[in-house]
Coordinates of C-alpha atoms in Angstrom, one line a residue:
Chain A
X1 CA -113.8 -69.1 -10.0
X2 CA -112.9 -72.8 -9.0
X3 CA -114.5 -74.4 -6.4
X4 CA -113.4 -78.1 -4.9
X5 CA -116.4 -79.5 -2.8
X6 CA -115.6 -82.5 -0.7
X7 CA -119.0 -82.9 1.3
X8 CA -118.4 -85.6 3.8
X9 CA -117.2 -84.0 6.3
X10 CA -116.4 -87.5 8.2
X11 CA -115.7 -91.2 7.3
X12 CA -114.5 -94.0 9.1
X13 CA -113.1 -97.5 8.0
X14 CA -112.3 -100.5 9.8
X15 CA -109.0 -101.5 9.3
X16 CA -107.6 -103.5 6.4
X17 CA -111.4 -102.7 4.3
X18 CA -110.8 -100.3 1.5
X19 CA -112.9 -96.9 2.0
X20 CA -113.2 -94.1 -0.7
X21 CA -113.4 -90.2 -0.1
X22 CA -115.1 -88.1 -2.6
X23 CA -114.5 -84.7 -4.4
X24 CA -115.9 -82.4 -6.9
X25 CA -114.6 -79.8 -8.3
X26 CA -115.7 -76.8 -10.7
X27 CA -113.7 -75.7 -13.5
X28 CA -114.1 -74.0 -16.9
X29 CA -110.4 -75.1 -17.3
X30 CA -109.4 -78.0 -19.8
X31 CA -105.8 -78.1 -18.3
X32 CA -105.8 -78.5 -14.7
X33 CA -104.3 -80.7 -11.9
X34 CA -105.9 -82.3 -9.0
X35 CA -104.4 -83.2 -5.6
X36 CA -105.1 -85.4 -2.3
X37 CA -103.1 -83.8 0.7
X38 CA -103.6 -86.0 3.9
X39 CA -102.9 -84.1 7.2
X40 CA -102.5 -85.6 10.9
X41 CA -103.0 -85.0 13.9
X42 CA -98.8 -83.4 13.6
X43 CA -100.8 -81.0 10.9
X44 CA -98.3 -81.2 8.5
X45 CA -99.6 -81.6 5.0
X46 CA -98.3 -84.2 3.4
X47 CA -98.8 -84.7 -0.8
X48 CA -100.8 -88.4 -1.3
X49 CA -101.5 -88.6 -4.5
X50 CA -101.9 -86.2 -7.3
X51 CA -103.6 -86.7 -11.1
X52 CA -103.0 -84.6 -14.5
X53 CA -106.3 -83.5 -16.3
X54 CA -105.0 -84.4 -19.6
X55 CA -103.6 -88.1 -18.3
X56 CA -107.2 -90.3 -18.9
X57 CA -105.0 -93.2 -16.7
X58 CA -106.4 -93.1 -13.1
X59 CA -103.0 -92.0 -10.8
X60 CA -101.9 -94.5 -7.9
X61 CA -99.5 -94.5 -5.4
X62 CA -99.5 -98.1 -3.5
X63 CA -102.4 -98.3 -1.4
X64 CA -104.1 -94.6 -2.7
X65 CA -106.1 -94.0 -6.3
X66 CA -108.1 -91.9 -7.8
X67 CA -110.9 -92.3 -9.4
X68 CA -110.6 -89.7 -12.0
X69 CA -114.3 -88.6 -14.3
X70 CA -113.2 -85.4 -15.9
X71 CA -116.4 -85.2 -18.1
X72 CA -118.7 -85.3 -13.9
X73 CA -115.3 -83.5 -12.2
X74 CA -115.2 -85.6 -9.7
X75 CA -112.2 -87.2 -7.8
X76 CA -112.6 -89.8 -5.4
X77 CA -110.1 -91.4 -3.7
X78 CA -109.6 -94.7 -2.7
X79 CA -107.5 -95.9 0.0
X80 CA -107.2 -99.9 0.1
X81 CA -106.2 -102.4 3.0
X82 CA -106.3 -99.5 5.2
X83 CA -103.8 -99.1 8.6
X84 CA -104.1 -97.6 11.8
X85 CA -102.0 -94.4 10.4
X86 CA -104.5 -93.4 7.3
X87 CA -106.7 -91.7 10.3
X88 CA -106.4 -88.2 9.2
X89 CA -108.0 -85.2 7.1
X90 CA -108.0 -85.6 3.6
X91 CA -107.9 -82.5 1.8
X92 CA -108.7 -82.4 -2.2
X93 CA -107.2 -79.6 -3.9
X94 CA -106.9 -78.5 -7.6
X95 CA -104.5 -76.2 -9.5
X96 CA -105.1 -74.6 -13.0
X97 CA -101.9 -75.3 -15.2
X98 CA -99.5 -73.0 -16.3
X99 CA -101.2 -70.2 -13.8
X100 CA -100.4 -69.1 -10.2
X101 CA -98.8 -72.5 -8.3
X102 CA -102.0 -71.1 -5.9
X103 CA -103.7 -74.2 -4.5
X104 CA -107.8 -74.4 -4.0
X105 CA -108.4 -77.0 -1.2
X106 CA -111.8 -78.6 -0.2
X107 CA -113.2 -77.9 3.3
X108 CA -111.4 -81.6 4.1
X109 CA -112.9 -85.0 5.3
X110 CA -111.7 -86.3 8.1
X111 CA -111.4 -89.9 8.0
X112 CA -111.0 -92.4 11.4
X113 CA -109.5 -95.7 11.1
X114 CA -111.3 -99.1 13.9
X115 CA -109.1 -101.3 14.6
Chain B
X1 CA -82.5 -81.6 4.9
X2 CA -84.8 -79.2 2.1
X3 CA -87.7 -77.9 4.5
X4 CA -89.9 -75.5 5.1
X5 CA -89.3 -74.1 9.0
X6 CA -92.2 -71.5 10.8
X7 CA -91.6 -69.7 14.0
X8 CA -93.1 -70.0 15.7
X9 CA -95.2 -73.1 15.9
X10 CA -97.7 -71.6 18.6
X11 CA -98.6 -67.9 19.2
X12 CA -101.5 -66.7 21.6
X13 CA -101.8 -62.4 21.6
X14 CA -104.2 -60.0 22.2
X15 CA -106.2 -58.0 19.2
X16 CA -103.5 -54.7 18.4
X17 CA -100.4 -56.3 19.2
X18 CA -98.6 -56.1 15.6
X19 CA -96.3 -59.9 15.1
X20 CA -94.9 -61.5 12.6
X21 CA -95.0 -65.1 11.5
X22 CA -91.4 -66.2 10.3
X23 CA -91.2 -68.7 7.1
X24 CA -87.7 -69.8 5.5
X25 CA -87.0 -72.1 3.1
X26 CA -83.6 -73.7 2.5
X27 CA -84.4 -75.0 -0.8
X28 CA -84.1 -71.9 -3.5
X29 CA -87.3 -71.8 -4.6
X30 CA -88.7 -68.7 -6.4
X31 CA -92.7 -69.2 -4.8
X32 CA -93.3 -69.1 -1.9
X33 CA -97.1 -68.4 0.5
X34 CA -99.4 -68.4 2.8
X35 CA -102.3 -70.4 3.3
X36 CA -104.5 -70.0 6.4
X37 CA -106.7 -72.9 7.6
X38 CA -110.3 -72.7 9.3
X39 CA -112.8 -75.6 10.2
X40 CA -115.3 -76.0 7.5
X41 CA -113.0 -74.2 4.9
X42 CA -110.0 -76.1 3.8
X43 CA -106.8 -73.1 3.5
X44 CA -107.3 -70.8 1.4
X45 CA -104.8 -69.0 0.2
X46 CA -103.3 -65.1 1.6
X47 CA -100.7 -63.7 -0.1
X48 CA -98.0 -65.2 -2.5
X49 CA -94.6 -64.1 -4.1
X50 CA -93.4 -65.5 -7.8
X51 CA -89.7 -63.7 -6.6
X52 CA -88.2 -61.4 -4.4
X53 CA -89.8 -57.7 -3.9
X54 CA -92.8 -59.6 -6.3
X55 CA -95.7 -60.3 -4.8
X56 CA -99.2 -60.4 -4.6
X57 CA -102.5 -60.7 -2.8
X58 CA -104.6 -63.9 -2.5
X59 CA -108.2 -65.2 -1.6
X60 CA -108.2 -63.5 1.8
X61 CA -105.7 -60.9 2.3
X62 CA -107.3 -58.3 4.3
X63 CA -105.8 -57.7 7.3
X64 CA -101.9 -59.6 6.6
X65 CA -98.9 -57.7 5.0
X66 CA -95.8 -60.2 3.4
X67 CA -92.6 -58.7 2.2
X68 CA -89.9 -60.8 0.1
X69 CA -86.6 -59.1 0.2
X70 CA -84.6 -62.3 0.4
X71 CA -85.4 -65.7 -1.8
X72 CA -85.5 -67.5 1.3
X73 CA -87.8 -65.7 3.4
X74 CA -91.1 -64.6 3.5
X75 CA -92.5 -63.2 6.6
X76 CA -96.3 -63.2 7.1
X77 CA -97.3 -59.6 8.8
X78 CA -100.8 -58.6 11.1
X79 CA -100.5 -55.2 11.6
X80 CA -103.3 -55.0 13.9
X81 CA -104.3 -59.0 14.5
X82 CA -107.8 -58.7 14.9
X83 CA -110.4 -62.4 17.0
X84 CA -111.2 -63.7 13.0
X85 CA -107.4 -63.8 12.2
X86 CA -107.5 -66.7 14.8
X87 CA -106.2 -69.8 12.6
X88 CA -103.9 -72.1 11.9
X89 CA -101.0 -70.8 8.7
X90 CA -99.1 -72.8 6.6
X91 CA -96.2 -71.0 4.5
X92 CA -95.5 -73.6 1.1
X93 CA -92.7 -72.9 -1.7
X94 CA -92.2 -74.6 -4.6
X95 CA -89.6 -74.1 -7.1
X96 CA -91.6 -72.4 -9.7
X97 CA -94.7 -70.1 -10.0
X98 CA -96.1 -72.6 -12.4
X99 CA -94.5 -75.8 -10.5
X100 CA -96.6 -79.2 -9.1
X101 CA -94.1 -79.7 -6.6
X102 CA -95.5 -77.2 -3.2
X103 CA -93.5 -78.0 0.4
X104 CA -95.5 -77.0 3.0
X105 CA -94.1 -75.7 6.6
X106 CA -95.2 -77.4 10.5
X107 CA -98.0 -74.2 10.3
X108 CA -98.1 -72.1 13.1
X109 CA -101.5 -72.0 15.6
X110 CA -102.4 -68.5 16.5
X111 CA -105.1 -67.5 18.5
X112 CA -105.5 -64.0 18.6
X113 CA -107.8 -62.7 21.8

């Protein structure tokens, strides 16, 4: 079974600085997708960024980018120019390509942003 | 507006009293699923449905039932709730069972005393 590990329960960043959230996963599949979801205090699940395993290029969405290391099974999220609105819980998630749309989530990390 | 709705948003109940959490989507999605979120465990899939009348267990199905009689609705039923089912529940839908686009509902906070 696939597993997703987020080993840091909490992180803090100064506003306007850069922070990196770590995620590792374990799978025997070669084709899969990885995601970062943001959950603000409203509890809504918001997709931040997605990476296809077959793509070597790291995904980028505005201030959010990933460092995808397939061989190491590592998928970290970098938030640049952190803003107060970035404060939330962040979940790393895995989906096996071509299978059930089920997402396997990590435990999450709580990010706080200091003004 | 395309959305997934859940009702109720908050519920406090007692052990053994049957309850239903409704989930509805207006996007004509085929695939729907339920997750529960617990501190330190992330989200875990309870049940999913690939289409009307087709449902299957996820990772943590014990104590739950579902039905999919209409494409838009996917209720979660707790026939005899217990305190260990106190959790935050999310319904999600996607266009197809292999689709990468997942739309989450707003969540239902359930407390069982």
